[in-house]
JSON list of C-alpha atoms in Angstrom, two decimals:
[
{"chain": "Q", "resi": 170, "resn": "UNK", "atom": "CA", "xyz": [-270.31, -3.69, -61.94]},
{"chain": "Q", "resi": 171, "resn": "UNK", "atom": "CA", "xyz": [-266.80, -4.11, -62.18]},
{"chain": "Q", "resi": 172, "resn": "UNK", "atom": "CA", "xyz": [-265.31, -7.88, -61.51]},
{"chain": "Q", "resi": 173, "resn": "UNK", "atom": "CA", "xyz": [-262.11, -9.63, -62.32]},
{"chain": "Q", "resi": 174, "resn": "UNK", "atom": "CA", "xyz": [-261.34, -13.28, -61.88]},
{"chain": "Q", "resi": 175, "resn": "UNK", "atom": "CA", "xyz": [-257.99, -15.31, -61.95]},
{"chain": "Q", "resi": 176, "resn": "UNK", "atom": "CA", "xyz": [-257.96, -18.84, -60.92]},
{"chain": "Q", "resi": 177, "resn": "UNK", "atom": "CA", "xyz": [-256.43, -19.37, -57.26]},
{"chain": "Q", "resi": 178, "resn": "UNK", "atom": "CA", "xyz": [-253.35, -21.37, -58.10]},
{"chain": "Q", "resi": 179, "resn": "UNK", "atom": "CA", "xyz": [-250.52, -22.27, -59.74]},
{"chain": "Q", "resi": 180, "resn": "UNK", "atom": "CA", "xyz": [-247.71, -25.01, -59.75]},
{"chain": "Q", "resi": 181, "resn": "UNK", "atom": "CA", "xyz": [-244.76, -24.75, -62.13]},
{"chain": "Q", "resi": 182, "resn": "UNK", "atom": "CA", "xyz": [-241.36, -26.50, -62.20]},
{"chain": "Q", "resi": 183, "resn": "UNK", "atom": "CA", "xyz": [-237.94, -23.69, -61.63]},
{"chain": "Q", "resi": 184, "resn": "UNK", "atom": "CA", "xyz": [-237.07, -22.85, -65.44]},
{"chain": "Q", "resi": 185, "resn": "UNK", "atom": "CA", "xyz": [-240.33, -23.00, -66.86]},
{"chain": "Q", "resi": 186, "resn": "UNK", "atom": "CA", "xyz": [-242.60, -20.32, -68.16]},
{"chain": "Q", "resi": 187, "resn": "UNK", "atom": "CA", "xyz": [-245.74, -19.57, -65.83]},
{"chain": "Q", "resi": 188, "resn": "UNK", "atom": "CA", "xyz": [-248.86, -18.16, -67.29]},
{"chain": "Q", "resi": 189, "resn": "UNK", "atom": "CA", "xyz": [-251.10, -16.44, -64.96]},
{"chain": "Q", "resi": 190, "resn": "UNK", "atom": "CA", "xyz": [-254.40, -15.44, -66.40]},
{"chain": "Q", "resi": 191, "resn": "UNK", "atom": "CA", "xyz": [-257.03, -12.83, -65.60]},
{"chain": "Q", "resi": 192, "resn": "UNK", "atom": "CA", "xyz": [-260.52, -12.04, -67.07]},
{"chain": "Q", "resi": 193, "resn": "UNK", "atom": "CA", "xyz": [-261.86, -8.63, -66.14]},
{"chain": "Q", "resi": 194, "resn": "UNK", "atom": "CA", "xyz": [-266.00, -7.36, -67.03]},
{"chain": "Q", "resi": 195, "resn": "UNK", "atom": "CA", "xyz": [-265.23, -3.37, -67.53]},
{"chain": "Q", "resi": 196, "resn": "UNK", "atom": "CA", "xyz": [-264.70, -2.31, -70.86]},
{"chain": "Q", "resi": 197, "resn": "UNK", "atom": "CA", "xyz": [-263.96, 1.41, -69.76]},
{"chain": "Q", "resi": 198, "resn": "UNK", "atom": "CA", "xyz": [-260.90, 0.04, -68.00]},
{"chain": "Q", "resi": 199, "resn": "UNK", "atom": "CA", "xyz": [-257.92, 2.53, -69.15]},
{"chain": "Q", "resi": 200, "resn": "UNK", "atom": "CA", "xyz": [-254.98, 0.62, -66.92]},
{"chain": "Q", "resi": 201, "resn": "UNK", "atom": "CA", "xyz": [-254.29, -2.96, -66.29]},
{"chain": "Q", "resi": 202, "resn": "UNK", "atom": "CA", "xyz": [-252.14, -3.78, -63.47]},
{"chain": "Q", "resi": 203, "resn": "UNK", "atom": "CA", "xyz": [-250.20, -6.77, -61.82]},
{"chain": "Q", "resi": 204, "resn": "UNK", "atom": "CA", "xyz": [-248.87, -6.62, -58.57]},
{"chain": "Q", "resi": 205, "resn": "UNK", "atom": "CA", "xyz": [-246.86, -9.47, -56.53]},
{"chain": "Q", "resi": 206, "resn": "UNK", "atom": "CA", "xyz": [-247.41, -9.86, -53.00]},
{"chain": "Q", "resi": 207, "resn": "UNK", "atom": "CA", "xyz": [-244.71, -12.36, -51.25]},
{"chain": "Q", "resi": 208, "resn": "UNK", "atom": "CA", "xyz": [-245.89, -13.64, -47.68]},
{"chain": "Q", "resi": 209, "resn": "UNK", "atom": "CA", "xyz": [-246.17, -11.21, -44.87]},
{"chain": "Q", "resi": 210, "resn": "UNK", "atom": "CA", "xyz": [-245.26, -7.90, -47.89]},
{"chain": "Q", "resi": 211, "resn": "UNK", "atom": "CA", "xyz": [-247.28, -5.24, -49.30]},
{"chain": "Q", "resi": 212, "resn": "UNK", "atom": "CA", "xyz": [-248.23, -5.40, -53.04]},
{"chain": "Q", "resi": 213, "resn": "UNK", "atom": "CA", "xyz": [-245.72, -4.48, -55.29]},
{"chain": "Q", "resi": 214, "resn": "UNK", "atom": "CA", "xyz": [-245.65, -3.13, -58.82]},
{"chain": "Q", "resi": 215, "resn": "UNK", "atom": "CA", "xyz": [-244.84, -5.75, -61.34]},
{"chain": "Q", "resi": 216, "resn": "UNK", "atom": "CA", "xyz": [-245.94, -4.51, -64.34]},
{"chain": "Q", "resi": 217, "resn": "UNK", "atom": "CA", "xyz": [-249.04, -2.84, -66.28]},
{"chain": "Q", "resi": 218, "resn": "UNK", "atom": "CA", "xyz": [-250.67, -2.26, -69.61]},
{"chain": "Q", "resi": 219, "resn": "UNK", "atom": "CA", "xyz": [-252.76, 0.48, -70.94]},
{"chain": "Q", "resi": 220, "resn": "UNK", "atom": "CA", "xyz": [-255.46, -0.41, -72.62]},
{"chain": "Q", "resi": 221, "resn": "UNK", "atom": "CA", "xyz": [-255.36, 0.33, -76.20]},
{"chain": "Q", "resi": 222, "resn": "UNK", "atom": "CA", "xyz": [-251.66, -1.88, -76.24]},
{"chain": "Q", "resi": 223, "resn": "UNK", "atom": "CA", "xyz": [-252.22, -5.59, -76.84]},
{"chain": "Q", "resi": 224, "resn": "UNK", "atom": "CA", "xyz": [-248.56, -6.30, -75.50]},
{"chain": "Q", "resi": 225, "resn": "UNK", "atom": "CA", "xyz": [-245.69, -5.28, -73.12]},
{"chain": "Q", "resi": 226, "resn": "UNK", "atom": "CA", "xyz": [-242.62, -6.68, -72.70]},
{"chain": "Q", "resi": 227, "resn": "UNK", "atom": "CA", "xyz": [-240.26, -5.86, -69.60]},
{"chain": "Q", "resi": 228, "resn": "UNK", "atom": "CA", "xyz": [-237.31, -8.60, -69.23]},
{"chain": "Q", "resi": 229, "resn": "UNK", "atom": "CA", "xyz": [-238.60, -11.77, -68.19]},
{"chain": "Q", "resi": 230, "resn": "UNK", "atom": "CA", "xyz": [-242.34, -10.67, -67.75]},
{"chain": "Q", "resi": 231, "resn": "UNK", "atom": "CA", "xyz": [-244.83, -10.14, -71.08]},
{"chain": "Q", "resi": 232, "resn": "UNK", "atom": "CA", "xyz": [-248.08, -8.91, -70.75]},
{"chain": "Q", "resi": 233, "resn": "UNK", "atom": "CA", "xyz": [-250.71, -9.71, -73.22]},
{"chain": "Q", "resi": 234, "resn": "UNK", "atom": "CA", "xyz": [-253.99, -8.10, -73.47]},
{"chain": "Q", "resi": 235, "resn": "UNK", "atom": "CA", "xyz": [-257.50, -9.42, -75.20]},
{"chain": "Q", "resi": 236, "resn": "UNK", "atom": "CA", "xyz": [-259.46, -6.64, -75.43]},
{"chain": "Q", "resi": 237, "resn": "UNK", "atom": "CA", "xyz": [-261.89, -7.95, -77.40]},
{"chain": "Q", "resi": 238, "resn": "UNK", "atom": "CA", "xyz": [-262.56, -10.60, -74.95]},
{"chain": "Q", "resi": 239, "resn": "UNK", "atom": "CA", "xyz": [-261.36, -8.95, -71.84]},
{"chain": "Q", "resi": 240, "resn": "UNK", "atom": "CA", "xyz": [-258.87, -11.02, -71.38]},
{"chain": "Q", "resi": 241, "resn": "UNK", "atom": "CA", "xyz": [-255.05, -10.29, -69.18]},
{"chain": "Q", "resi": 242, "resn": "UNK", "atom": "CA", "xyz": [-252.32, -12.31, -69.34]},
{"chain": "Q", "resi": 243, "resn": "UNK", "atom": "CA", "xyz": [-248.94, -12.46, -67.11]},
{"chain": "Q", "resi": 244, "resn": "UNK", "atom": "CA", "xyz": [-246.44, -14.64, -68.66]},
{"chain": "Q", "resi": 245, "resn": "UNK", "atom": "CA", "xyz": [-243.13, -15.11, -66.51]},
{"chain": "Q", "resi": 246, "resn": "UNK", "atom": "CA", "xyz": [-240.16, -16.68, -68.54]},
{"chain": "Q", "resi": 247, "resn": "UNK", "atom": "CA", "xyz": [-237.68, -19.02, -66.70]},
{"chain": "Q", "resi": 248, "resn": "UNK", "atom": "CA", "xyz": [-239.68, -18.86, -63.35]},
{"chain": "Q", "resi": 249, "resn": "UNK", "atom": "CA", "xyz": [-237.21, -18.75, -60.51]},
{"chain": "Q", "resi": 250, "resn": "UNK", "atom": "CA", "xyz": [-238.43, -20.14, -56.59]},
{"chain": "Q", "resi": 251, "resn": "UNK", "atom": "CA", "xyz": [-238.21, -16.65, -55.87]},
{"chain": "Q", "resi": 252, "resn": "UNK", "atom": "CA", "xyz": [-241.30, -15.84, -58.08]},
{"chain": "Q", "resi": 253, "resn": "UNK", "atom": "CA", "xyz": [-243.39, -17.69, -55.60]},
{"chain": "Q", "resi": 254, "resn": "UNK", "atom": "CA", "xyz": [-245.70, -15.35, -54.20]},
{"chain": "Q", "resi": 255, "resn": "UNK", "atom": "CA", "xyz": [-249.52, -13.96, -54.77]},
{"chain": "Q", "resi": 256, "resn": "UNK", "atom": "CA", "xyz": [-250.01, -12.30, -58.42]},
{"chain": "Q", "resi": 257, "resn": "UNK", "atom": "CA", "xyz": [-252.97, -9.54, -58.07]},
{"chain": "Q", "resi": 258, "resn": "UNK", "atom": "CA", "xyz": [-254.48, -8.89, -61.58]},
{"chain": "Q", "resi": 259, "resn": "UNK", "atom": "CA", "xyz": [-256.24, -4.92, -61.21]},
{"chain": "Q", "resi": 260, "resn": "UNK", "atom": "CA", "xyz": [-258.09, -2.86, -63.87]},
{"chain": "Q", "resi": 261, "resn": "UNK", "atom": "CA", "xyz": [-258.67, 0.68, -63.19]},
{"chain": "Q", "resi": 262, "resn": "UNK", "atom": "CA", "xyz": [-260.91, 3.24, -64.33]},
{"chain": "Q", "resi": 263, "resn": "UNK", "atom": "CA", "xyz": [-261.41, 7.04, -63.56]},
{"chain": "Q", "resi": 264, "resn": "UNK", "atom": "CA", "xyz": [-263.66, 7.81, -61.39]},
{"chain": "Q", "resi": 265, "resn": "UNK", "atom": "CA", "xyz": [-264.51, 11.51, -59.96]},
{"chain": "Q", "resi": 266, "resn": "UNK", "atom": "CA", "xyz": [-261.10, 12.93, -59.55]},
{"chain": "Q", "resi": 267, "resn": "UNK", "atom": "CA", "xyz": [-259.58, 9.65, -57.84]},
{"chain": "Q", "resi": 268, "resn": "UNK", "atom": "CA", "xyz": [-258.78, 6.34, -59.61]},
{"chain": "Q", "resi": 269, "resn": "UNK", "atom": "CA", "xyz": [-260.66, 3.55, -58.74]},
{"chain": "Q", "resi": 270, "resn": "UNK", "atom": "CA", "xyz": [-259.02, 0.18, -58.83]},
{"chain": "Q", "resi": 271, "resn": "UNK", "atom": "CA", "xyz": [-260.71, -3.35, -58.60]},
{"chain": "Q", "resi": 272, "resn": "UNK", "atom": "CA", "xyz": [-258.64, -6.08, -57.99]},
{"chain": "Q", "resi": 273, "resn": "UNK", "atom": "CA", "xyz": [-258.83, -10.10, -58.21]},
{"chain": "Q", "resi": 274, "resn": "UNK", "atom": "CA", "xyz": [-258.53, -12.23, -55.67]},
{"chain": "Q", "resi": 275, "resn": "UNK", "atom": "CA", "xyz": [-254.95, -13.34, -55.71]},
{"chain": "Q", "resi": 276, "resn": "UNK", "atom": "CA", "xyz": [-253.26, -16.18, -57.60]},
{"chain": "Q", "resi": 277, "resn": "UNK", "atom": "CA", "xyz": [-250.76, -18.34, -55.53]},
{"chain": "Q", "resi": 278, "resn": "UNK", "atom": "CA", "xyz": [-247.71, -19.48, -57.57]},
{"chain": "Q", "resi": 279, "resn": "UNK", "atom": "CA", "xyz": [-245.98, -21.94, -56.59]},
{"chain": "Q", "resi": 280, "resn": "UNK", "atom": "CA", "xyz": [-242.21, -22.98, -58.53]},
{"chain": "Q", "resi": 281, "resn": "UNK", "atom": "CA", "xyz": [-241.08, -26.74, -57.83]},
{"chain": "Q", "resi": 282, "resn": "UNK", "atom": "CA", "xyz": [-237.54, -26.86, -57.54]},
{"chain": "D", "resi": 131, "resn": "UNK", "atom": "CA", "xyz": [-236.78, 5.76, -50.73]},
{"chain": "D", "resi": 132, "resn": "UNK", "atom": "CA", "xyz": [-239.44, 5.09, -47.91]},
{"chain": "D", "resi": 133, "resn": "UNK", "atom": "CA", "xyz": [-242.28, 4.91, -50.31]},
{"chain": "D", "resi": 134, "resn": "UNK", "atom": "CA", "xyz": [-245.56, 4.11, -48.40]},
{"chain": "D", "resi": 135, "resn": "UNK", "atom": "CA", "xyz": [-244.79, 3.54, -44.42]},
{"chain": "D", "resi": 136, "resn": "UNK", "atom": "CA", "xyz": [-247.10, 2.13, -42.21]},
{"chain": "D", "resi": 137, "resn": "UNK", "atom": "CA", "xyz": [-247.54, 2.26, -38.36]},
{"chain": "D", "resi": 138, "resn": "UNK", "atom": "CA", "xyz": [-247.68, -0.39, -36.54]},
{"chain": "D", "resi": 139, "resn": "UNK", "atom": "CA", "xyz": [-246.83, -3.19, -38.38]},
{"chain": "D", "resi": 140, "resn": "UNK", "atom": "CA", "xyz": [-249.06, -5.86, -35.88]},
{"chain": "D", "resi": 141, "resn": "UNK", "atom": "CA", "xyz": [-251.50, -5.09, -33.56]},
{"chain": "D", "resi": 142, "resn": "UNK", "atom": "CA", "xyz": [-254.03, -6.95, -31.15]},
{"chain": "D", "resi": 143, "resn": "UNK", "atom": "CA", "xyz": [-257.05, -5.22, -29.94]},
{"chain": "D", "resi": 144, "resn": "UNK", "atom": "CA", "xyz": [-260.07, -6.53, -27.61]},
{"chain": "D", "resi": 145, "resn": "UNK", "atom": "CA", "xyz": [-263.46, -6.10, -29.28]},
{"chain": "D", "resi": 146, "resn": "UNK", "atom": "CA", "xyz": [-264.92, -2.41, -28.76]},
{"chain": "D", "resi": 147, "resn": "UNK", "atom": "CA", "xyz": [-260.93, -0.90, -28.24]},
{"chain": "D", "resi": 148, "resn": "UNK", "atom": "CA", "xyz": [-260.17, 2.18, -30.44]},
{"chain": "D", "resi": 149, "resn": "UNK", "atom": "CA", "xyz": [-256.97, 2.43, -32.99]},
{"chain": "D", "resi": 150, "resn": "UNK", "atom": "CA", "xyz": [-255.59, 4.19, -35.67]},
{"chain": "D", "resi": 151, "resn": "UNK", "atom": "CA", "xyz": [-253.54, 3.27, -38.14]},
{"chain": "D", "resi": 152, "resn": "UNK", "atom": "CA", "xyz": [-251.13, 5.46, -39.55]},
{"chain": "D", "resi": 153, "resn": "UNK", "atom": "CA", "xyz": [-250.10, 6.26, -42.84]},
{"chain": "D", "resi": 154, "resn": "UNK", "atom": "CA", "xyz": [-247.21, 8.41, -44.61]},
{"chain": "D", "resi": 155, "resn": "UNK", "atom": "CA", "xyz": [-246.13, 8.80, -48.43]},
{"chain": "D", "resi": 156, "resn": "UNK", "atom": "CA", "xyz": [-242.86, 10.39, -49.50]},
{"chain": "D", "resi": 157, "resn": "UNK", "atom": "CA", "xyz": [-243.58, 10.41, -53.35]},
{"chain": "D", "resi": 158, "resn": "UNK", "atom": "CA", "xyz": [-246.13, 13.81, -53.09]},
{"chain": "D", "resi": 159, "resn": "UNK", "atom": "CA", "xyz": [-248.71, 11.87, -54.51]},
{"chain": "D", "resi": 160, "resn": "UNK", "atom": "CA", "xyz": [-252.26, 13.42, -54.66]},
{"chain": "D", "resi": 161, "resn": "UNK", "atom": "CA", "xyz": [-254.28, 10.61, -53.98]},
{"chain": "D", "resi": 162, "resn": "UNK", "atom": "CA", "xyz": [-254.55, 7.80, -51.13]},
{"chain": "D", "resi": 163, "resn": "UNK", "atom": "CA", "xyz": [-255.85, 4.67, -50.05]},
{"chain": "D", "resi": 164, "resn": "UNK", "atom": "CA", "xyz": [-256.87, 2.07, -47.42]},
{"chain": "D", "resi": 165, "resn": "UNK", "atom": "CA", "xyz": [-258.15, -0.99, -48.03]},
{"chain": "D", "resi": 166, "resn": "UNK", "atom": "CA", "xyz": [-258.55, -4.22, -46.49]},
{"chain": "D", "resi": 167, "resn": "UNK", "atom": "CA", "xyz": [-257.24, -7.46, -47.83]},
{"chain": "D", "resi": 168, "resn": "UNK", "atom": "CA", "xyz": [-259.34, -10.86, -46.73]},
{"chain": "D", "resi": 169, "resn": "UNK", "atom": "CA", "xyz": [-258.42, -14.30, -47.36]},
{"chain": "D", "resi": 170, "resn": "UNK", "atom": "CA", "xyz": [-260.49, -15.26, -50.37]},
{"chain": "D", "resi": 171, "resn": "UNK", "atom": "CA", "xyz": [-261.81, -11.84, -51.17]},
{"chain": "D", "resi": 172, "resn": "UNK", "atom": "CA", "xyz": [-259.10, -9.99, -52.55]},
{"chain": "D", "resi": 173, "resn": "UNK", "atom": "CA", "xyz": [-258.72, -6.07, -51.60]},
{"chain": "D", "resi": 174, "resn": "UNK", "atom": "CA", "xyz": [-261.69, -4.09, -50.77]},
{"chain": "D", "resi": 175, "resn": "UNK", "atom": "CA", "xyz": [-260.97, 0.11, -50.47]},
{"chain": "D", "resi": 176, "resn": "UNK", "atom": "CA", "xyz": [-262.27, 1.03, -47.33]},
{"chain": "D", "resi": 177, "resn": "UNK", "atom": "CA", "xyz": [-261.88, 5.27, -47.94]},
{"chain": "D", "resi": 178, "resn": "UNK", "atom": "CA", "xyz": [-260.00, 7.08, -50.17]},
{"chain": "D", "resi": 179, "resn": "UNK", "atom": "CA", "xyz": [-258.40, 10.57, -50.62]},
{"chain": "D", "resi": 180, "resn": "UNK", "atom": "CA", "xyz": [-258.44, 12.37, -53.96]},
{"chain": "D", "resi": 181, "resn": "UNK", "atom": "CA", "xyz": [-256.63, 15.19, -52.90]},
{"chain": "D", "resi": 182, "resn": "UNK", "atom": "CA", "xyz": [-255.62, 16.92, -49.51]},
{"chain": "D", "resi": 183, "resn": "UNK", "atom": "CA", "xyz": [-258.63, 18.19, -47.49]},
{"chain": "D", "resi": 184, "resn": "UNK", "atom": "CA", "xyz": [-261.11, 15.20, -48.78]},
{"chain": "D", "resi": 185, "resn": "UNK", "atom": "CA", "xyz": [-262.28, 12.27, -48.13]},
{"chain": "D", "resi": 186, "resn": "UNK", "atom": "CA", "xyz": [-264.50, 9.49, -49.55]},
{"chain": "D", "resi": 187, "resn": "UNK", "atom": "CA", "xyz": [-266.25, 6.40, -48.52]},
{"chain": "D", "resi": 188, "resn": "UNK", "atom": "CA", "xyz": [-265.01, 3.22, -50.57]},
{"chain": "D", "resi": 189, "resn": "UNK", "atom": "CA", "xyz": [-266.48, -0.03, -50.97]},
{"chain": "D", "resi": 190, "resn": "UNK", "atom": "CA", "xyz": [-266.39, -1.04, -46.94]},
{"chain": "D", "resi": 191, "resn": "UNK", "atom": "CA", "xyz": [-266.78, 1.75, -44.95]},
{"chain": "D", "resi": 192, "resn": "UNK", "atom": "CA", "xyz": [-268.57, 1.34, -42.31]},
{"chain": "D", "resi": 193, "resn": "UNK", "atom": "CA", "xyz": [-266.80, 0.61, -39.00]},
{"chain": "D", "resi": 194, "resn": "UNK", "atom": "CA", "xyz": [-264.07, 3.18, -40.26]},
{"chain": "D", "resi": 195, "resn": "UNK", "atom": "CA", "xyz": [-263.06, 7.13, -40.23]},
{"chain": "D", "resi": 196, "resn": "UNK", "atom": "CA", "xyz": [-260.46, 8.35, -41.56]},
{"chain": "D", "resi": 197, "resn": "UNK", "atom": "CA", "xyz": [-258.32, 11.93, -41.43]},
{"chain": "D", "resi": 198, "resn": "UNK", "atom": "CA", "xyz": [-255.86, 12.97, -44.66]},
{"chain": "D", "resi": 199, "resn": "UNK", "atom": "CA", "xyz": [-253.84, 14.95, -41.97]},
{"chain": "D", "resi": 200, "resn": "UNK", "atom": "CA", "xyz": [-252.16, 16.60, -44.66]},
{"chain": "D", "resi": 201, "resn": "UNK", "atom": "CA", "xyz": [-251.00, 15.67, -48.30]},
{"chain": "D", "resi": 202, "resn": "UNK", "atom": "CA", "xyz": [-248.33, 13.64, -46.79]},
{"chain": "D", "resi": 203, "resn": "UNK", "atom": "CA", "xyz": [-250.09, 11.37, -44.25]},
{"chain": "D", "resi": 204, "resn": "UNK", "atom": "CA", "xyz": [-253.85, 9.58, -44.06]},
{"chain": "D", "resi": 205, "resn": "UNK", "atom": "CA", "xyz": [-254.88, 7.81, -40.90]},
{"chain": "D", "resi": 206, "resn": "UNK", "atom": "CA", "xyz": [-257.70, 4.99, -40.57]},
{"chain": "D", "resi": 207, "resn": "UNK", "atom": "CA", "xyz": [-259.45, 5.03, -36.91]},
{"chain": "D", "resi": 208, "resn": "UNK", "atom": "CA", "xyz": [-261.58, 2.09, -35.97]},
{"chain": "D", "resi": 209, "resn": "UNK", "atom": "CA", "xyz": [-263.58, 3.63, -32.84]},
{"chain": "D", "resi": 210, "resn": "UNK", "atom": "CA", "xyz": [-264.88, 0.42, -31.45]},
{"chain": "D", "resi": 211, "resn": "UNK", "atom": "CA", "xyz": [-263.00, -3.41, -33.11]},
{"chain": "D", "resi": 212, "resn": "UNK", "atom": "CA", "xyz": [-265.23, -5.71, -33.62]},
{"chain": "D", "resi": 213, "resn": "UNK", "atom": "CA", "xyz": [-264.04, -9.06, -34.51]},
{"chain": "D", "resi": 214, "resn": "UNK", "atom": "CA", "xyz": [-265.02, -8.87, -38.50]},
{"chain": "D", "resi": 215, "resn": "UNK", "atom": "CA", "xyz": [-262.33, -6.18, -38.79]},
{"chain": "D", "resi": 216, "resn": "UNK", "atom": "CA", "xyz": [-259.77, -8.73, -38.28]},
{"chain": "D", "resi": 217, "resn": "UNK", "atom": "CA", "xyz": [-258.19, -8.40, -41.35]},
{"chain": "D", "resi": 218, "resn": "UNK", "atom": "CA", "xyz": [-254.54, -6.71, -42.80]},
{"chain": "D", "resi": 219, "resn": "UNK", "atom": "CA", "xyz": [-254.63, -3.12, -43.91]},
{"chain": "D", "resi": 220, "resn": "UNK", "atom": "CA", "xyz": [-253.05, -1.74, -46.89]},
{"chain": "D", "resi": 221, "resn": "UNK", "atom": "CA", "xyz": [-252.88, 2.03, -47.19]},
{"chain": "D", "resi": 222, "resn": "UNK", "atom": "CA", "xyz": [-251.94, 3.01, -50.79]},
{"chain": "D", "resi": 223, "resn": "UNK", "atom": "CA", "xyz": [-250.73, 6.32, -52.83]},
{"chain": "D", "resi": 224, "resn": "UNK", "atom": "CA", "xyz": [-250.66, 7.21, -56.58]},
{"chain": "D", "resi": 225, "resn": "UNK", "atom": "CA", "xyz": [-250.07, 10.55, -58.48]},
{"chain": "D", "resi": 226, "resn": "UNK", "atom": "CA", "xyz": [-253.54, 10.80, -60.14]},
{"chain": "D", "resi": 227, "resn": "UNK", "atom": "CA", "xyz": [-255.93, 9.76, -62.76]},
{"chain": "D", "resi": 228, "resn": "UNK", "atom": "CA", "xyz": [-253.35, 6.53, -64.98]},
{"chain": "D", "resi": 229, "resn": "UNK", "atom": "CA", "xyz": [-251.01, 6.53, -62.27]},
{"chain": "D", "resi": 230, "resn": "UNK", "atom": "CA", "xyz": [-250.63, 2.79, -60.43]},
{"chain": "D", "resi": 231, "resn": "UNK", "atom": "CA", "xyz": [-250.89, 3.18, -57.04]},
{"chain": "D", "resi": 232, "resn": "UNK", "atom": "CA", "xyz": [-248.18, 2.22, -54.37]},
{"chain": "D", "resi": 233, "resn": "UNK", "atom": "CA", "xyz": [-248.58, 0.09, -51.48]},
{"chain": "D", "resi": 234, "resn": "UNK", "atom": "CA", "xyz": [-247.08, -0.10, -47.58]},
{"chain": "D", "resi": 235, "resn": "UNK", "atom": "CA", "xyz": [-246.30, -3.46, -46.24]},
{"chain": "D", "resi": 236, "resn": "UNK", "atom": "CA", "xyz": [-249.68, -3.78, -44.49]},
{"chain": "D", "resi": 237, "resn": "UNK", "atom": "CA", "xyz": [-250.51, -3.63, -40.77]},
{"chain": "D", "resi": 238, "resn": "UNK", "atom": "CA", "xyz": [-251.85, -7.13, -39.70]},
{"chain": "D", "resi": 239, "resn": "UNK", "atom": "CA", "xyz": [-254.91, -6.51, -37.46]},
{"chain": "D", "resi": 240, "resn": "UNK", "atom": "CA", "xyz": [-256.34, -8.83, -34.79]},
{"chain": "D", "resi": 241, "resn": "UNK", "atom": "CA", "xyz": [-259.39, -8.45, -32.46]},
{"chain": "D", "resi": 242, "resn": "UNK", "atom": "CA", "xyz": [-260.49, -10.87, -30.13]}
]
């Protein structure tokens, strides 16, 4: 079945870059997702990737994407304390009219003033 | 733009108390969601809506109903809380098939 890891946590000084990474198991995965959830919030939309791109750039976030070894990447440049929150790797797939979504279980960054 | 909105924001229920949670979406999007998010375990979807007028179990449905009212508004009803529902509830939306889907801010859910 479907499964995606990302490692639980992350601690990174204000100005550097943070990589968050994310390993997902289904190949048939058409959309790859991350969403940042601060304390007490809903999930928000950071970015995504379909999956026959290997890269996508949107300011200070860049996506890169392994397909080969299934392999997600969330790269934030010049991390700022606000960036501290829960990053939510997702693939989707279609699934009988509705889009199914599987999600990881949350990576906690943390930025070090 | 309201987005997602969900009703109430906290609750606290004694074990066997009925609820429902209510959800709305502004963005006429076909499909929606609830799921439940557990410390450790990610999100789980609970039920989902394709379109208006169904209804499908998810991953962790039992314990749950839910009603998509119309194609505005989907509602979760626990009948009787039982402590392992304890949990915060996301109700989500998206357009279709490659569409993400938007979230609400959650309602946090206690049951003693």
């Amino acid at each position: 079945g479907e499964d995606v890891e990302q490692s639980l946590f992350l601690s990174v000084r204000e100005g550097d870059s943070s990589v968050i990474n994310c390993t997902y198991t289904d190949s048939s995965s058409t959309y790859l997702y991350w969403y940042k959830q601060e304390p007490g919030a809903g999930l928000q939309l950071l970015t995504y990737i379909f999956s026959n791109m290997d890269m996508k750039q949107d300011q200070r976030l860049t996506v890169l994407l392994n397909k080969k070894d299934k392999h997600l990447s969330l790269r934030i440049a010049d991390t700022q304390t606000g960036d501290s929150a829960i990053y939510f790797c997702a693939e989707s797939q279609n699934s009988g009219g509705y889009q199914k979504v599987t999600f990881g279980i949350g990576t906690k960054l943390q930025v070090i003033p | 733009n309201a987005g997602v909105t969900q009703t109430p924001k906290f609750q606290v229920l004694k074990t066997g108390q009925s609820m429902t949670l209510q959800c709305a979406q502004d963005m006429n999007h076909n499909s929606m969601y609830w799921y439940r998010q557990d410390p450790g375990m990610g999100l789980r979807l609970i039920y989902y809506s394709a379109s208006e007028g169904t209804t499908d179990k998810g991953e962790v449905p039992n314990g749950y109903n839910v009603s998509r009212l119309n194609k505005r508004e989907f509602s979760l009803r626990l009948e009787s809380a039982a402590p392992s529902q304890t949990s915060v509830y996301f109700c989500a939306s998206g357009s279709g098939s490659n569409q993400p889907q938007h979230f609400g801010d959650g309602t946090r859910l206690s049951i003693l």
